[in-house]
Amino acid sequence: MDVRALLGLKALDDVQSALFVQPHPDDNEVGAGGTMAKLAAKGCRVVAVTVTDGRYGAVGAVHPADLARRRQEELVAACTALGVREHIEFGFEDLGSYTEMDVVEKLVPVLLDIRPEVVVTVDPWTPYEAHPDHVKTGRAVAECAIRLASLTVPQTLPAFVPPMFAFYASAYPNTAVDVTDHWQCKIRAIEAHESQFATPEWPALKDYLEFQAREAAKRFLGDAGDGRLAETFKLLSPRQLHFFPDAMTS
């Protein structure tokens, strides 16, 4: 049975509007920067949401408020590199005491305003994912699907639930996007976050990201994937985010 067709899931790079929700100012770029650049180049409306200010995301003696301002500037530069013109910052404190429901309350109005075909975020269920900002952000996005579907939040008619949710950095991906032609945009966007990646480790990390992308292309694109680069996602419908024990393997 073609579950994807049954649930009306289309190719991730064949949408007209997409909302990318990241815990920190660089997560979207690392997890899905090529896809963002590809969609933006095709004329898709791409909106980026950043949940926290990233104030504790650097090694060394940097004042948190100064780092938060710097990372905001880096975020703007990264979005420009990807061709993304719309970005929203929630401003929660990095590693702060905000809750999953705090994120839900801010995110629901954004979803109802933009009405994206797909919402993309980090996978909070990846084994060994220990960062609380990642867990809260990913789970908040999923909870929005449940609350919108159950009409427990105020919304105008017709009621709206995003038809697709995609999770990057997933241990159980089920789809991939060929981003070969947009790989350098992704790299430039990552490098715009100098406070995070202007380090001796960056060349090795860049090589690792490319290795991952080549392996993903081989796995998901078949013969056409030879020599290509791909980003992987766990793509699910709202129905699959509730009472769906086969989610890991589907």
Tab-separated table of C-alpha atoms in Angstrom:
chain	number	residue	atom	x	y	z
A	1	MET	CA	0.000	0.000	0.000
A	2	ASP	CA	1.298	3.459	-0.924
A	3	VAL	CA	0.759	5.170	2.443
A	4	ARG	CA	2.142	8.460	1.169
A	5	ALA	CA	-0.310	8.635	-1.708
A	6	LEU	CA	-3.158	7.536	0.558
A	7	LEU	CA	-2.425	10.427	2.920
A	8	GLY	CA	-1.930	12.948	0.142
A	9	LEU	CA	1.762	13.592	0.844
A	10	LYS	CA	3.578	15.222	-2.056
A	11	ALA	CA	7.283	15.657	-2.713
A	12	LEU	CA	8.833	18.031	-0.195
A	13	ASP	CA	10.363	20.163	-2.943
A	14	ASP	CA	7.046	20.461	-4.777
A	15	VAL	CA	5.259	22.839	-2.397
A	16	GLN	CA	4.316	26.483	-2.768
A	17	SER	CA	4.743	27.503	0.874
A	18	ALA	CA	6.942	26.168	3.653
A	19	LEU	CA	7.604	27.134	7.260
A	20	PHE	CA	10.975	26.130	8.743
A	21	VAL	CA	11.064	26.229	12.559
A	22	GLN	CA	14.465	26.035	14.238
A	23	PRO	CA	15.469	26.000	17.906
A	24	HIS	CA	18.615	28.111	17.335
A	25	PRO	CA	19.711	30.539	14.616
A	26	ASP	CA	21.723	27.923	12.662
A	27	ASP	CA	19.730	24.682	12.895
A	28	ASN	CA	17.650	25.142	9.744
A	29	GLU	CA	20.766	25.778	7.696
A	30	VAL	CA	22.532	22.660	8.917
A	31	GLY	CA	19.487	20.403	8.694
A	32	ALA	CA	17.657	21.775	5.669
A	33	GLY	CA	19.544	24.711	4.155
A	34	GLY	CA	19.757	23.159	0.711
A	35	THR	CA	16.025	22.496	0.659
A	36	MET	CA	15.275	26.036	1.772
A	37	ALA	CA	17.480	27.463	-0.988
A	38	LYS	CA	15.939	25.154	-3.588
A	39	LEU	CA	12.385	26.092	-2.647
A	40	ALA	CA	13.187	29.812	-2.521
A	41	ALA	CA	14.811	29.643	-5.966
A	42	LYS	CA	11.650	28.012	-7.349
A	43	GLY	CA	9.481	30.862	-6.057
A	44	CYS	CA	8.056	28.995	-3.067
A	45	ARG	CA	7.202	31.173	-0.090
A	46	VAL	CA	9.775	30.170	2.517
A	47	VAL	CA	9.474	31.520	6.052
A	48	ALA	CA	11.997	30.817	8.808
A	49	VAL	CA	11.094	30.859	12.493
A	50	THR	CA	13.788	30.920	15.190
A	51	VAL	CA	12.629	29.963	18.665
A	52	THR	CA	15.584	31.017	20.851
A	53	ASP	CA	18.180	33.781	20.780
A	54	GLY	CA	21.182	31.432	20.853
A	55	ARG	CA	22.883	33.383	23.610
A	56	TYR	CA	24.700	30.359	25.021
A	57	GLY	CA	25.793	28.851	21.723
A	58	ALA	CA	29.494	29.720	21.700
A	59	VAL	CA	32.641	28.459	23.365
A	60	GLY	CA	34.692	30.969	25.326
A	61	ALA	CA	34.158	34.188	27.226
A	62	VAL	CA	31.339	35.926	25.374
A	63	HIS	CA	28.651	37.907	27.151
A	64	PRO	CA	25.291	36.207	26.454
A	65	ALA	CA	23.540	39.437	25.405
A	66	ASP	CA	26.371	40.308	23.018
A	67	LEU	CA	26.280	36.836	21.513
A	68	ALA	CA	22.503	37.002	21.083
A	69	ARG	CA	22.853	40.246	19.097
A	70	ARG	CA	25.627	38.793	16.985
A	71	ARG	CA	23.646	35.654	16.232
A	72	GLN	CA	20.684	37.763	15.142
A	73	GLU	CA	22.948	39.463	12.593
A	74	GLU	CA	24.290	36.093	11.472
A	75	LEU	CA	20.737	34.819	11.044
A	76	VAL	CA	19.903	37.668	8.679
A	77	ALA	CA	23.049	36.978	6.656
A	78	ALA	CA	22.261	33.256	6.480
A	79	CYS	CA	18.698	33.871	5.290
A	80	THR	CA	20.068	36.179	2.588
A	81	ALA	CA	22.455	33.454	1.443
A	82	LEU	CA	19.530	31.047	1.124
A	83	GLY	CA	17.259	33.528	-0.642
A	84	VAL	CA	14.847	33.516	2.312
A	85	ARG	CA	13.192	36.907	2.741
A	86	GLU	CA	10.910	36.241	5.708
A	87	HIS	CA	12.127	35.301	9.148
A	88	ILE	CA	10.428	35.503	12.536
A	89	GLU	CA	12.192	35.430	15.903
A	90	PHE	CA	10.332	34.322	19.027
A	91	GLY	CA	13.154	35.485	21.291
A	92	PHE	CA	13.007	32.816	23.986
A	93	GLU	CA	16.217	32.575	25.964
A	94	ASP	CA	18.572	29.847	24.789
A	95	LEU	CA	18.361	27.002	27.326
A	96	GLY	CA	15.703	29.049	29.098
A	97	SER	CA	12.772	28.032	31.258
A	98	TYR	CA	10.171	28.550	28.524
A	99	THR	CA	7.887	25.576	27.947
A	100	GLU	CA	6.716	23.602	24.955
A	101	MET	CA	3.305	25.239	25.338
A	102	ASP	CA	4.922	28.697	25.232
A	103	VAL	CA	6.240	27.813	21.777
A	104	VAL	CA	2.872	26.404	20.715
A	105	GLU	CA	1.111	29.622	21.697
A	106	LYS	CA	3.482	31.712	19.563
A	107	LEU	CA	3.570	29.282	16.664
A	108	VAL	CA	-0.151	28.689	16.144
A	109	PRO	CA	-0.893	32.280	14.994
A	110	VAL	CA	2.041	32.065	12.577
A	111	LEU	CA	0.693	28.834	11.122
A	112	LEU	CA	-2.783	30.280	10.732
A	113	ASP	CA	-1.401	33.401	9.063
A	114	ILE	CA	0.957	31.697	6.602
A	115	ARG	CA	-0.969	28.414	6.125
A	116	PRO	CA	2.081	26.532	4.825
A	117	GLU	CA	1.880	23.322	2.846
A	118	VAL	CA	4.654	21.882	4.997
A	119	VAL	CA	6.165	22.671	8.383
A	120	VAL	CA	9.794	21.630	8.790
A	121	THR	CA	11.676	21.329	12.076
A	122	VAL	CA	14.218	19.285	14.006
A	123	ASP	CA	13.267	15.731	14.983
A	124	PRO	CA	12.793	15.706	18.781
A	125	TRP	CA	12.592	11.900	18.881
A	126	THR	CA	16.020	11.194	17.424
A	127	PRO	CA	17.863	8.893	19.867
A	128	TYR	CA	20.356	10.730	22.065
A	129	GLU	CA	18.899	14.150	21.270
A	130	ALA	CA	19.626	15.785	24.609
A	131	HIS	CA	19.299	19.491	23.884
A	132	PRO	CA	16.123	20.763	25.567
A	133	ASP	CA	15.624	23.526	22.978
A	134	HIS	CA	15.590	20.924	20.200
A	135	VAL	CA	13.205	18.672	22.064
A	136	LYS	CA	10.810	21.476	23.014
A	137	THR	CA	10.799	22.994	19.523
A	138	GLY	CA	10.235	19.746	17.649
A	139	ARG	CA	7.525	18.553	20.002
A	140	ALA	CA	5.818	21.959	19.973
A	141	VAL	CA	5.558	21.822	16.180
A	142	ALA	CA	4.008	18.360	16.383
A	143	GLU	CA	1.616	19.462	19.121
A	144	CYS	CA	0.424	22.320	16.917
A	145	ALA	CA	-0.815	19.712	14.463
A	146	ILE	CA	-2.857	17.993	17.153
A	147	ARG	CA	-4.308	21.215	18.563
A	148	LEU	CA	-5.214	22.636	15.166
A	149	ALA	CA	-6.819	19.352	14.113
A	150	SER	CA	-8.835	19.128	17.322
A	151	LEU	CA	-9.929	22.777	17.040
A	152	THR	CA	-8.737	23.482	20.580
A	153	VAL	CA	-7.208	26.793	19.491
A	154	PRO	CA	-9.199	29.722	18.090
A	155	GLN	CA	-9.052	29.918	14.310
A	156	THR	CA	-11.175	31.338	11.582
A	157	LEU	CA	-13.030	29.122	9.172
A	158	PRO	CA	-12.142	27.230	7.140
A	159	ALA	CA	-10.142	25.409	9.767
A	160	PHE	CA	-6.514	24.806	8.862
A	161	VAL	CA	-4.025	22.049	9.627
A	162	PRO	CA	-0.734	21.897	7.676
A	163	PRO	CA	-0.983	18.828	5.450
A	164	MET	CA	2.648	17.787	5.932
A	165	PHE	CA	5.269	17.871	8.663
A	166	ALA	CA	8.935	17.156	7.952
A	167	PHE	CA	11.637	16.543	10.553
A	168	TYR	CA	15.331	16.962	9.783
A	169	ALA	CA	18.215	15.410	11.749
A	170	SER	CA	16.006	12.335	11.972
A	171	ALA	CA	17.274	8.840	12.685
A	172	TYR	CA	14.337	7.448	10.682
A	173	PRO	CA	14.143	9.456	7.438
A	174	ASN	CA	11.690	8.360	4.771
A	175	THR	CA	12.312	10.943	2.058
A	176	ALA	CA	15.082	13.074	0.597
A	177	VAL	CA	15.463	16.231	-1.458
A	178	ASP	CA	18.154	16.510	-4.140
A	179	VAL	CA	19.990	19.714	-3.201
A	180	THR	CA	23.084	19.295	-5.358
A	181	ASP	CA	22.551	22.551	-7.247
A	182	HIS	CA	21.995	24.458	-3.996
A	183	TRP	CA	24.674	22.899	-1.827
A	184	GLN	CA	26.988	25.888	-1.959
A	185	CYS	CA	24.115	28.153	-0.847
A	186	LYS	CA	23.706	25.890	2.171
A	187	ILE	CA	27.419	26.051	2.948
A	188	ARG	CA	27.521	29.843	2.608
A	189	ALA	CA	24.521	30.110	4.932
A	190	ILE	CA	26.180	27.892	7.542
A	191	GLU	CA	29.405	29.866	7.288
A	192	ALA	CA	27.442	33.074	7.861
A	193	HIS	CA	27.139	31.832	11.454
A	194	GLU	CA	30.744	32.699	12.203
A	195	SER	CA	30.260	32.537	15.958
A	196	GLN	CA	29.464	28.831	15.540
A	197	PHE	CA	31.513	27.595	12.608
A	198	ALA	CA	34.630	29.778	12.287
A	199	THR	CA	36.522	27.089	14.198
A	200	PRO	CA	39.312	24.596	13.453
A	201	GLU	CA	36.694	21.835	13.364
A	202	TRP	CA	34.634	23.389	10.557
A	203	PRO	CA	36.527	21.874	7.564
A	204	ALA	CA	36.055	18.375	8.971
A	205	LEU	CA	32.409	19.062	9.775
A	206	LYS	CA	31.821	20.416	6.266
A	207	ASP	CA	33.323	17.239	4.806
A	208	TYR	CA	31.098	15.153	7.074
A	209	LEU	CA	27.972	17.021	5.995
A	210	GLU	CA	28.861	16.398	2.365
A	211	PHE	CA	29.532	12.719	3.082
A	212	GLN	CA	26.117	12.423	4.740
A	213	ALA	CA	24.482	14.141	1.761
A	214	ARG	CA	26.159	11.819	-0.742
A	215	GLU	CA	25.135	8.735	1.198
A	216	ALA	CA	21.577	10.037	1.460
A	217	ALA	CA	21.426	10.570	-2.294
A	218	LYS	CA	22.604	7.001	-2.912
A	219	ARG	CA	19.992	5.625	-0.516
A	220	PHE	CA	16.956	7.632	-1.573
A	221	LEU	CA	17.541	8.679	-5.176
A	222	GLY	CA	18.579	5.319	-6.591
A	223	ASP	CA	20.669	5.310	-9.765
A	224	ALA	CA	19.959	9.025	-10.183
A	225	GLY	CA	21.672	9.673	-6.866
A	226	ASP	CA	25.170	8.800	-8.033
A	227	GLY	CA	27.340	11.844	-7.418
A	228	ARG	CA	24.413	13.870	-6.072
A	229	LEU	CA	23.790	15.495	-2.679
A	230	ALA	CA	20.566	15.151	-0.693
A	231	GLU	CA	18.988	16.206	2.590
A	232	THR	CA	16.820	13.685	4.406
A	233	PHE	CA	13.607	14.135	6.371
A	234	LYS	CA	10.972	12.195	8.221
A	235	LEU	CA	7.850	13.286	6.328
A	236	LEU	CA	4.537	12.665	8.067
A	237	SER	CA	0.923	13.723	7.752
A	238	PRO	CA	-0.959	15.108	10.777
A	239	ARG	CA	-2.711	11.750	11.111
A	240	GLN	CA	0.646	10.010	11.479
A	241	LEU	CA	1.492	12.179	14.478
A	242	HIS	CA	-1.185	10.471	16.546
A	243	PHE	CA	-1.720	6.767	17.256
A	244	PHE	CA	0.712	5.637	14.566
A	245	PRO	CA	3.004	2.860	15.873
A	246	ASP	CA	4.540	2.299	12.416
A	247	ALA	CA	5.981	5.811	12.239
A	248	MET	CA	9.585	4.623	12.629
A	249	THR	CA	9.415	2.316	9.628
A	250	SER	CA	6.983	4.175	7.360
